Amino acid sequence: MSSQQEFVLRTLEERDIRFVRLWFTDIQGYLKSVAVAPAELEGAFAEGIGFDGSAIEGFSRAFEADTIAQPDPSTFQILPFGGEQDGYLSARMFCDITMPDGQPSWADPRQVLRRQLAKAAEDGFSCNVHPEIEFFLVKSIDTDGQPPVPADNGGYFDQAVTDNAPNFRAEAINSLERMGIPVEFSHHENGPGQQEIDLRFADALTMADHVMTFRYLIKQVARRNGVRATFMPKPFSQYPGSAMHTHISLFEGEDNAFHDPDDEFRLSATAKSFIAGILEHAPEFTAVTNQWVNSYKRLSYGEEAPRAASWGASNRSAMVRIPMYTQHKAATRRVEIRSPDSAMNPYLGYAVMLAAGLKGIREGYELPAPAEEDVSLMTRRERIAAGFRDLPTDLDYALRKMERSEMVAEALGEHVFEFFLRNKWQEWHAYQSQISPWELRHHLEF
């Protein structure tokens, strides 16, 4: 037994923890959980917890259903909320999904990201990620298809507390910190009820775990404050959507591989090729970073949401922004990718973005000229003339681009690639079959 496993078992006894929740994620990014008693955990460390993989979206077929959830003791954390009735503590650990022969499951999003990080390591890189996660607080999500009601009327950086949940942000940050998830900033965003919480950087796999925990905790804290949280990319037509702007940096040992003190933008050749890879393959991976039908309402019509694969220094209309706050500080040189939304599966999203950037480095992609104007105000003809490639405007187009992408297929693996496409085509066809109120209002009398 490893020292980490021994620590977990000792902590369970010392803190009188009654349940351990073993977490994993399906291909779409839904959190799955099985609760075990502490007495069963030693056996779970040794043999894992068997479950029917065919019952989980995209995991396995009925004739290969036996699947193992193997707890990762390095992810052990005590949950900040005790049982509402008895007050006893519970804890959680993320799991790696394996097959009965011990081989990693090709369907496990956590393993998808592990494989991509291993490829980065082969090239001499480690990857740090820092997300800015936006979401809405609303009075209820039981709206029967009608727009929800925001929990407050605040705007960008407003000091005013959330009207219907005045203690929300303080309690949310406290809960995250207690789970070992350090918070860098938090503030009210542009839309009524819209919040942003930025997490301090961590390695990509740890951060993907943090994002899944973040979404769980935010929903729990919202419920405890009498409101609800939604990570739907664009729940309101008249307000901006919710992004998950993702800052990425590559390190070679202790040195930031993206920093060059002699460059105009303090960007190394490695960073420039990484950005070029992101821009070149952005239309191919957008279906992963923006996976829902609703995601394209934000990309096509949302404020500060990129419409084209462009880059710029401090330019918030570009898809890739180079923050210039601390440009002389080598450790903080990074790129900010602004297209992902807060409903992205973080394991798959980080995997495809990293794969695109690494491909740019390996093949020496040339970085085009930066965007120096507001890309969102340019016409399509102006964007084409400037050399910018438009991002997909709906899920249909995004899936067609993804289908033809060898880069995305290799990054996700055949199993996840095929299931993701099949599942998302079903979503698109179901959406297309609906008759919307807009159509009825405008065409019924024809």
Short mmCIF file of C-alpha atoms in Angstrom, two decimals:
data_model
loop_
_atom_site.label_atom_id
_atom_site.label_comp_id
_atom_site.label_asym_id
_atom_site.label_seq_id
_atom_site.Cartn_x
_atom_site.Cartn_y
_atom_site.Cartn_z
CA MET A 1 0.00 0.00 0.00
CA SER A 2 1.34 3.45 -0.93
CA SER A 3 1.89 6.25 1.57
CA GLN A 4 -0.94 8.23 -0.06
CA GLN A 5 -3.36 5.35 0.42
CA GLU A 6 -2.28 4.98 4.04
CA PHE A 7 -2.84 8.71 4.57
CA VAL A 8 -6.38 8.45 3.20
CA LEU A 9 -7.29 5.49 5.42
CA ARG A 10 -5.79 7.16 8.50
CA THR A 11 -7.66 10.40 7.80
CA LEU A 12 -10.96 8.57 7.42
CA GLU A 13 -10.52 7.08 10.89
CA GLU A 14 -9.22 10.22 12.57
CA ARG A 15 -11.94 12.51 11.15
CA ASP A 16 -14.76 9.96 11.51
CA ILE A 17 -15.68 10.23 7.82
CA ARG A 18 -18.67 8.00 7.08
CA PHE A 19 -18.75 7.97 3.26
CA VAL A 20 -16.25 8.36 0.44
CA ARG A 21 -17.60 9.41 -2.92
CA LEU A 22 -15.64 8.05 -5.85
CA TRP A 23 -16.00 10.43 -8.78
CA PHE A 24 -15.42 10.06 -12.49
CA THR A 25 -16.67 11.83 -15.61
CA ASP A 26 -18.49 10.58 -18.68
CA ILE A 27 -17.59 11.70 -22.19
CA GLN A 28 -20.03 14.61 -22.14
CA GLY A 29 -18.60 15.93 -18.87
CA TYR A 30 -21.31 14.81 -16.45
CA LEU A 31 -19.99 13.94 -13.01
CA LYS A 32 -20.64 10.33 -11.90
CA SER A 33 -20.32 9.06 -8.35
CA VAL A 34 -20.43 5.91 -6.26
CA ALA A 35 -20.34 6.08 -2.45
CA VAL A 36 -18.39 3.52 -0.42
CA ALA A 37 -18.01 3.04 3.32
CA PRO A 38 -14.51 3.55 4.74
CA ALA A 39 -14.27 -0.16 5.57
CA GLU A 40 -14.50 -0.96 1.86
CA LEU A 41 -11.89 1.53 0.71
CA GLU A 42 -8.80 -0.61 1.31
CA GLY A 43 -10.28 -3.21 -1.01
CA ALA A 44 -11.15 -0.49 -3.53
CA PHE A 45 -7.52 0.65 -3.57
CA ALA A 46 -6.39 -2.92 -4.22
CA GLU A 47 -9.01 -4.04 -6.74
CA GLY A 48 -11.07 -0.98 -7.71
CA ILE A 49 -14.86 -0.80 -7.78
CA GLY A 50 -16.55 -2.74 -10.57
CA PHE A 51 -19.54 -1.24 -12.38
CA ASP A 52 -21.59 -1.65 -15.54
CA GLY A 53 -19.79 0.53 -18.09
CA SER A 54 -22.56 0.08 -20.66
CA ALA A 55 -24.86 2.17 -18.41
CA ILE A 56 -22.52 5.20 -18.66
CA GLU A 57 -22.73 7.42 -21.75
CA GLY A 58 -20.06 6.28 -24.20
CA PHE A 59 -18.12 3.97 -21.87
CA SER A 60 -18.63 0.49 -23.27
CA ARG A 61 -21.00 -1.80 -25.12
CA ALA A 62 -23.19 -4.38 -23.36
CA PHE A 63 -20.93 -7.30 -24.26
CA GLU A 64 -17.88 -5.55 -22.72
CA ALA A 65 -19.66 -3.92 -19.79
CA ASP A 66 -17.38 -4.90 -16.88
CA THR A 67 -15.44 -1.76 -15.98
CA ILE A 68 -13.30 -0.78 -12.98
CA ALA A 69 -13.16 2.56 -11.14
CA GLN A 70 -9.70 2.83 -9.57
CA PRO A 71 -9.52 5.55 -6.85
CA ASP A 72 -6.66 8.03 -7.16
CA PRO A 73 -5.57 8.74 -3.55
CA SER A 74 -3.73 11.93 -4.60
CA THR A 75 -7.14 13.53 -5.23
CA PHE A 76 -8.57 12.81 -1.76
CA GLN A 77 -10.33 15.79 -0.18
CA ILE A 78 -12.93 16.17 2.55
CA LEU A 79 -16.13 17.73 1.23
CA PRO A 80 -17.01 21.03 2.93
CA PHE A 81 -20.62 20.07 3.61
CA GLY A 82 -21.60 17.47 6.19
CA GLY A 83 -24.80 15.49 6.00
CA GLU A 84 -27.72 17.86 6.49
CA GLN A 85 -29.32 15.49 9.00
CA ASP A 86 -26.50 13.86 10.94
CA GLY A 87 -23.63 16.31 10.32
CA TYR A 88 -21.10 13.57 9.51
CA LEU A 89 -18.32 14.38 7.07
CA SER A 90 -17.84 12.77 3.69
CA ALA A 91 -14.93 12.89 1.26
CA ARG A 92 -14.28 12.44 -2.44
CA MET A 93 -11.63 10.96 -4.71
CA PHE A 94 -11.42 10.96 -8.48
CA CYS A 95 -11.04 7.62 -10.22
CA ASP A 96 -9.19 6.37 -13.24
CA ILE A 97 -11.32 3.98 -15.28
CA THR A 98 -9.69 0.70 -16.28
CA MET A 99 -10.69 -2.56 -17.92
CA PRO A 100 -10.72 -5.87 -15.99
CA ASP A 101 -7.22 -6.66 -17.31
CA GLY A 102 -5.91 -3.46 -15.73
CA GLN A 103 -5.47 -1.52 -18.97
CA PRO A 104 -6.66 2.12 -18.99
CA SER A 105 -10.09 2.54 -20.53
CA TRP A 106 -10.06 4.33 -23.88
CA ALA A 107 -13.42 5.83 -22.91
CA ASP A 108 -12.17 7.60 -19.76
CA PRO A 109 -11.81 11.38 -20.34
CA ARG A 110 -9.21 11.52 -17.56
CA GLN A 111 -7.11 8.99 -19.43
CA VAL A 112 -7.50 11.00 -22.67
CA LEU A 113 -5.86 13.98 -20.98
CA ARG A 114 -3.21 11.77 -19.35
CA ARG A 115 -2.19 10.47 -22.78
CA GLN A 116 -1.83 13.98 -24.18
CA LEU A 117 0.21 15.13 -21.18
CA ALA A 118 2.48 12.13 -21.68
CA LYS A 119 3.06 13.23 -25.29
CA ALA A 120 3.90 16.74 -24.05
CA ALA A 121 6.37 15.21 -21.60
CA GLU A 122 8.01 13.30 -24.45
CA ASP A 123 8.64 16.70 -26.08
CA GLY A 124 10.09 17.99 -22.80
CA PHE A 125 7.06 20.03 -21.67
CA SER A 126 4.76 20.18 -18.68
CA CYS A 127 1.49 22.08 -18.99
CA ASN A 128 -0.09 24.56 -16.56
CA VAL A 129 -3.66 25.79 -16.89
CA HIS A 130 -5.57 28.64 -15.24
CA PRO A 131 -9.31 29.04 -16.09
CA GLU A 132 -11.67 31.98 -15.66
CA ILE A 133 -15.02 30.30 -15.07
CA GLU A 134 -18.24 32.22 -15.66
CA PHE A 135 -21.76 31.12 -14.70
CA PHE A 136 -25.17 32.53 -13.87
CA LEU A 137 -27.05 32.53 -10.59
CA VAL A 138 -30.80 32.35 -11.24
CA LYS A 139 -33.84 32.08 -9.01
CA SER A 140 -34.86 28.71 -10.46
CA ILE A 141 -33.93 26.33 -13.25
CA ASP A 142 -37.43 24.79 -13.29
CA THR A 143 -38.74 27.19 -15.93
CA ASP A 144 -40.55 24.82 -18.32
CA GLY A 145 -38.47 26.11 -21.23
CA GLN A 146 -38.91 29.80 -20.40
CA PRO A 147 -35.94 32.11 -19.70
CA PRO A 148 -34.81 31.98 -16.06
CA VAL A 149 -34.85 34.99 -13.74
CA PRO A 150 -31.40 36.29 -12.69
CA ALA A 151 -30.68 36.30 -8.97
CA ASP A 152 -29.49 39.93 -9.08
CA ASN A 153 -29.33 43.00 -11.31
CA GLY A 154 -25.60 43.66 -11.00
CA GLY A 155 -23.13 44.49 -13.76
CA TYR A 156 -19.41 44.16 -14.42
CA PHE A 157 -17.29 44.50 -11.26
CA ASP A 158 -20.27 45.83 -9.30
CA GLN A 159 -19.62 45.96 -5.59
CA ALA A 160 -23.27 45.22 -4.85
CA VAL A 161 -23.80 41.80 -3.30
CA THR A 162 -25.97 39.20 -5.01
CA ASP A 163 -29.52 40.28 -4.22
CA ASN A 164 -31.02 36.85 -3.56
CA ALA A 165 -27.82 35.23 -2.24
CA PRO A 166 -25.72 37.90 -0.48
CA ASN A 167 -23.29 35.39 1.03
CA PHE A 168 -22.85 33.29 -2.09
CA ARG A 169 -19.44 34.34 -3.33
CA ALA A 170 -17.79 34.31 0.10
CA GLU A 171 -19.20 30.86 0.85
CA ALA A 172 -18.25 29.57 -2.60
CA ILE A 173 -14.63 30.70 -2.28
CA ASN A 174 -14.40 29.32 1.25
CA SER A 175 -15.74 25.95 0.06
CA LEU A 176 -13.28 25.83 -2.85
CA GLU A 177 -10.32 26.70 -0.62
CA ARG A 178 -11.35 24.02 1.89
CA MET A 179 -11.25 21.52 -0.98
CA GLY A 180 -7.68 22.55 -1.80
CA ILE A 181 -8.70 24.61 -4.85
CA PRO A 182 -7.01 28.03 -4.60
CA VAL A 183 -8.96 30.99 -5.98
CA GLU A 184 -7.19 33.91 -7.63
CA PHE A 185 -10.05 36.37 -8.29
CA SER A 186 -13.81 36.60 -8.15
CA HIS A 187 -16.20 39.30 -9.31
CA HIS A 188 -19.57 40.03 -10.82
CA GLU A 189 -19.62 39.72 -14.61
CA ASN A 190 -21.50 41.76 -17.24
CA GLY A 191 -24.89 40.10 -17.12
CA PRO A 192 -27.41 40.24 -14.26
CA GLY A 193 -26.74 37.24 -12.03
CA GLN A 194 -23.50 36.44 -13.87
CA GLN A 195 -20.44 35.59 -11.76
CA GLU A 196 -16.79 34.84 -12.51
CA ILE A 197 -14.35 32.93 -10.32
CA ASP A 198 -10.75 32.46 -11.51
CA LEU A 199 -8.74 29.50 -10.23
CA ARG A 200 -5.01 29.71 -9.57
CA PHE A 201 -2.90 27.79 -12.08
CA ALA A 202 -2.16 24.08 -11.69
CA ASP A 203 -1.03 21.24 -13.93
CA ALA A 204 -3.64 20.40 -16.55
CA LEU A 205 -4.89 17.13 -15.02
CA THR A 206 -5.23 18.62 -11.55
CA MET A 207 -7.03 21.62 -13.02
CA ALA A 208 -9.49 19.42 -14.93
CA ASP A 209 -10.29 17.71 -11.60
CA HIS A 210 -10.65 21.18 -10.03
CA VAL A 211 -13.12 22.29 -12.71
CA MET A 212 -15.33 19.25 -12.12
CA THR A 213 -15.21 19.87 -8.37
CA PHE A 214 -15.87 23.57 -8.96
CA ARG A 215 -19.09 22.93 -10.85
CA TYR A 216 -20.30 20.54 -8.16
CA LEU A 217 -19.50 22.92 -5.29
CA ILE A 218 -20.93 26.02 -6.99
CA LYS A 219 -24.26 24.28 -7.53
CA GLN A 220 -24.30 23.08 -3.91
CA VAL A 221 -23.48 26.54 -2.51
CA ALA A 222 -26.11 28.16 -4.74
CA ARG A 223 -28.74 25.71 -3.53
CA ARG A 224 -27.80 26.38 0.10
CA ASN A 225 -28.33 30.09 -0.58
CA GLY A 226 -31.78 29.61 -2.07
CA VAL A 227 -30.80 30.13 -5.72
CA ARG A 228 -29.52 27.93 -8.55
CA ALA A 229 -26.34 28.01 -10.62
CA THR A 230 -26.20 27.22 -14.32
CA PHE A 231 -23.17 26.70 -16.55
CA MET A 232 -25.32 26.79 -19.69
CA PRO A 233 -23.23 28.76 -22.22
CA LYS A 234 -25.93 31.32 -23.09
CA PRO A 235 -29.19 31.14 -21.11
CA PHE A 236 -30.17 34.75 -21.98
CA SER A 237 -30.41 36.17 -25.49
CA GLN A 238 -29.89 39.76 -24.28
CA TYR A 239 -26.88 39.15 -22.00
CA PRO A 240 -23.35 37.84 -22.65
CA GLY A 241 -22.75 34.10 -22.45
CA SER A 242 -20.59 32.26 -19.94
CA ALA A 243 -17.05 31.52 -21.06
CA MET A 244 -14.23 29.53 -19.55
CA HIS A 245 -11.27 31.56 -20.80
CA THR A 246 -8.33 29.20 -20.51
CA HIS A 247 -4.77 30.37 -19.85
CA ILE A 248 -2.11 27.83 -20.88
CA SER A 249 1.66 27.84 -20.44
CA LEU A 250 4.29 25.20 -21.17
CA PHE A 251 7.34 24.72 -18.97
CA GLU A 252 10.67 23.02 -19.64
CA GLY A 253 11.68 22.04 -16.14
CA GLU A 254 11.53 25.26 -14.11
CA ASP A 255 11.69 27.53 -17.17
CA ASN A 256 8.66 28.98 -18.93
CA ALA A 257 8.97 27.82 -22.54
CA PHE A 258 6.70 30.66 -23.69
CA HIS A 259 8.89 33.55 -22.52
CA ASP A 260 11.47 35.45 -24.56
CA PRO A 261 12.64 38.76 -23.01
CA ASP A 262 13.85 40.06 -26.38
CA ASP A 263 10.60 39.63 -28.30
CA GLU A 264 8.12 42.50 -28.78
CA PHE A 265 5.39 40.51 -27.05
CA ARG A 266 7.82 38.57 -24.79
CA LEU A 267 6.81 35.42 -26.72
CA SER A 268 9.28 32.68 -27.55
CA ALA A 269 9.36 30.83 -30.88
CA THR A 270 7.79 27.91 -29.00
CA ALA A 271 4.89 30.10 -27.86
CA LYS A 272 4.34 31.49 -31.35
CA SER A 273 4.20 28.03 -32.92
CA PHE A 274 1.87 26.89 -30.12
CA ILE A 275 -0.51 29.79 -30.83
CA ALA A 276 -0.29 29.09 -34.57
CA GLY A 277 -1.30 25.49 -33.90
CA ILE A 278 -4.31 26.65 -31.86
CA LEU A 279 -5.41 29.01 -34.65
CA GLU A 280 -4.87 26.49 -37.43
CA HIS A 281 -6.87 23.72 -35.76
CA ALA A 282 -9.45 25.81 -33.87
CA PRO A 283 -12.34 25.06 -36.28
CA GLU A 284 -11.57 21.33 -35.87
CA PHE A 285 -11.63 21.25 -32.05
CA THR A 286 -14.44 23.76 -31.46
CA ALA A 287 -17.02 20.96 -31.21
CA VAL A 288 -15.12 19.74 -28.12
CA THR A 289 -14.52 23.10 -26.42
CA ASN A 290 -18.06 24.24 -27.30
CA GLN A 291 -20.01 21.01 -27.26
CA TRP A 292 -23.67 22.03 -26.98
CA VAL A 293 -26.16 23.44 -29.47
CA ASN A 294 -26.47 26.45 -27.17
CA SER A 295 -22.69 27.03 -27.23
CA TYR A 296 -22.96 28.61 -30.68
CA LYS A 297 -25.47 31.22 -29.53
CA ARG A 298 -22.59 32.58 -27.43
CA LEU A 299 -19.94 32.29 -30.16
CA SER A 300 -22.14 33.81 -32.87
CA TYR A 301 -24.03 36.47 -30.91
CA GLY A 302 -22.32 36.94 -27.55
CA GLU A 303 -20.32 39.95 -26.38
CA GLU A 304 -16.56 39.35 -26.04
CA ALA A 305 -16.92 35.90 -27.62
CA PRO A 306 -14.52 35.30 -30.52
CA ARG A 307 -15.95 34.74 -33.98
CA ALA A 308 -12.71 34.02 -35.80
CA ALA A 309 -9.38 32.29 -35.18
CA SER A 310 -7.20 35.34 -34.55
CA TRP A 311 -4.71 36.46 -31.92
CA GLY A 312 -3.62 39.74 -30.40
CA ALA A 313 -1.91 41.38 -27.46
CA SER A 314 -4.52 42.50 -24.92
CA ASN A 315 -7.19 42.21 -27.64
CA ARG A 316 -10.27 40.71 -26.01
CA SER A 317 -12.04 40.31 -29.35
CA ALA A 318 -9.38 37.84 -30.54
CA MET A 319 -9.67 34.12 -29.94
CA VAL A 320 -6.16 33.98 -28.46
CA ARG A 321 -5.15 36.90 -26.27
CA ILE A 322 -1.66 37.59 -24.91
CA PRO A 323 -2.07 39.15 -21.43
CA MET A 324 0.29 42.09 -21.04
CA TYR A 325 -0.19 42.84 -17.32
CA THR A 326 3.14 41.32 -16.25
CA GLN A 327 4.90 40.90 -19.59
CA HIS A 328 8.40 41.19 -18.08
CA LYS A 329 7.77 38.41 -15.54
CA ALA A 330 8.98 35.17 -17.16
CA ALA A 331 6.95 32.79 -15.01
CA THR A 332 3.61 34.35 -15.98
CA ARG A 333 4.04 34.41 -19.79
CA ARG A 334 1.03 32.53 -21.12
CA VAL A 335 -1.64 32.49 -23.80
CA GLU A 336 -5.34 32.95 -23.12
CA ILE A 337 -7.75 30.97 -25.30
CA ARG A 338 -11.13 32.69 -25.16
CA SER A 339 -13.40 30.40 -27.18
CA PRO A 340 -14.15 27.60 -24.64
CA ASP A 341 -17.35 27.89 -22.63
CA SER A 342 -18.03 26.87 -19.06
CA ALA A 343 -19.93 23.70 -20.11
CA MET A 344 -16.84 22.14 -21.71
CA ASN A 345 -15.65 18.73 -20.55
CA PRO A 346 -12.30 19.99 -19.17
CA TYR A 347 -10.42 16.72 -19.73
CA LEU A 348 -11.30 16.56 -23.42
CA GLY A 349 -11.07 20.33 -23.96
CA TYR A 350 -7.60 20.63 -22.46
CA ALA A 351 -6.49 17.55 -24.40
CA VAL A 352 -7.47 18.90 -27.83
CA MET A 353 -6.14 22.40 -27.20
CA LEU A 354 -2.83 21.00 -25.99
CA ALA A 355 -2.68 18.64 -28.97
CA ALA A 356 -3.24 21.51 -31.41
CA GLY A 357 -0.55 23.64 -29.80
CA LEU A 358 1.97 20.81 -29.65
CA LYS A 359 1.36 20.01 -33.31
CA GLY A 360 2.16 23.63 -34.12
CA ILE A 361 5.43 23.36 -32.17
CA ARG A 362 6.48 20.02 -33.68
CA GLU A 363 5.78 21.14 -37.25
CA GLY A 364 7.04 24.70 -36.86
CA TYR A 365 3.81 26.51 -37.72
CA GLU A 366 4.28 30.20 -38.59
CA LEU A 367 2.27 32.70 -36.54
CA PRO A 368 0.27 35.17 -38.69
CA ALA A 369 0.09 38.89 -37.94
CA PRO A 370 -1.86 39.86 -34.81
CA ALA A 371 -5.32 41.41 -34.89
CA GLU A 372 -5.07 45.06 -33.92
CA GLU A 373 -8.74 45.94 -34.37
CA ASP A 374 -12.02 44.78 -32.82
CA VAL A 375 -12.59 41.52 -34.69
CA SER A 376 -16.19 41.31 -33.48
CA LEU A 377 -17.06 44.51 -35.40
CA MET A 378 -15.56 43.30 -38.68
CA THR A 379 -17.78 41.91 -41.44
CA ARG A 380 -17.18 38.38 -42.67
CA ARG A 381 -15.61 39.79 -45.83
CA GLU A 382 -13.27 41.96 -43.72
CA ARG A 383 -12.28 38.97 -41.60
CA ILE A 384 -11.45 36.93 -44.70
CA ALA A 385 -9.45 39.81 -46.17
CA ALA A 386 -7.47 40.02 -42.91
CA GLY A 387 -6.67 36.31 -43.13
CA PHE A 388 -8.85 35.26 -40.17
CA ARG A 389 -10.67 31.94 -40.34
CA ASP A 390 -14.20 32.02 -38.92
CA LEU A 391 -15.05 29.67 -36.08
CA PRO A 392 -18.05 27.37 -36.59
CA THR A 393 -21.38 29.15 -36.18
CA ASP A 394 -23.41 26.08 -35.22
CA LEU A 395 -22.89 22.55 -33.95
CA ASP A 396 -23.57 21.07 -37.39
CA TYR A 397 -20.61 22.87 -38.97
CA ALA A 398 -18.38 22.22 -35.96
CA LEU A 399 -19.04 18.47 -36.16
CA ARG A 400 -18.33 18.41 -39.90
CA LYS A 401 -14.95 20.06 -39.26
CA MET A 402 -14.22 17.66 -36.40
CA GLU A 403 -15.10 14.59 -38.50
CA ARG A 404 -12.31 15.44 -40.94
CA SER A 405 -9.69 16.19 -38.29
CA GLU A 406 -6.89 13.66 -37.86
CA MET A 407 -5.51 15.81 -35.04
CA VAL A 408 -8.70 15.61 -32.94
CA ALA A 409 -9.17 11.90 -33.68
CA GLU A 410 -5.65 11.15 -32.50
CA ALA A 411 -5.97 13.36 -29.40
CA LEU A 412 -9.26 11.82 -28.25
CA GLY A 413 -8.64 8.24 -29.35
CA GLU A 414 -10.94 6.34 -31.67
CA HIS A 415 -13.50 5.33 -29.04
CA VAL A 416 -14.11 8.81 -27.62
CA PHE A 417 -13.90 10.42 -31.07
CA GLU A 418 -16.57 8.14 -32.55
CA PHE A 419 -18.92 8.25 -29.59
CA PHE A 420 -18.63 12.02 -29.21
CA LEU A 421 -19.55 12.55 -32.84
CA ARG A 422 -22.42 10.08 -32.73
CA ASN A 423 -23.84 11.61 -29.54
CA LYS A 424 -23.53 15.19 -30.80
CA TRP A 425 -25.10 14.39 -34.16
CA GLN A 426 -28.08 13.02 -32.24
CA GLU A 427 -28.26 16.26 -30.26
CA TRP A 428 -28.12 18.36 -33.41
CA HIS A 429 -30.80 16.35 -35.21
CA ALA A 430 -33.07 16.51 -32.15
CA TYR A 431 -32.59 20.28 -31.99
CA GLN A 432 -33.23 20.69 -35.72
CA SER A 433 -36.47 18.73 -35.51
CA GLN A 434 -38.02 21.23 -33.08
CA ILE A 435 -40.48 23.88 -34.25
CA SER A 436 -39.44 27.04 -32.42
CA PRO A 437 -41.78 29.81 -31.15
CA TRP A 438 -39.97 32.19 -33.53
CA GLU A 439 -40.97 30.09 -36.53
CA LEU A 440 -44.57 29.91 -35.39
CA ARG A 441 -44.74 33.66 -34.77
CA HIS A 442 -43.30 34.53 -38.19
CA HIS A 443 -44.54 31.80 -40.53
CA LEU A 444 -47.80 30.35 -39.20
CA GLU A 445 -50.01 32.72 -41.15
CA PHE A 446 -48.25 32.19 -44.47
#
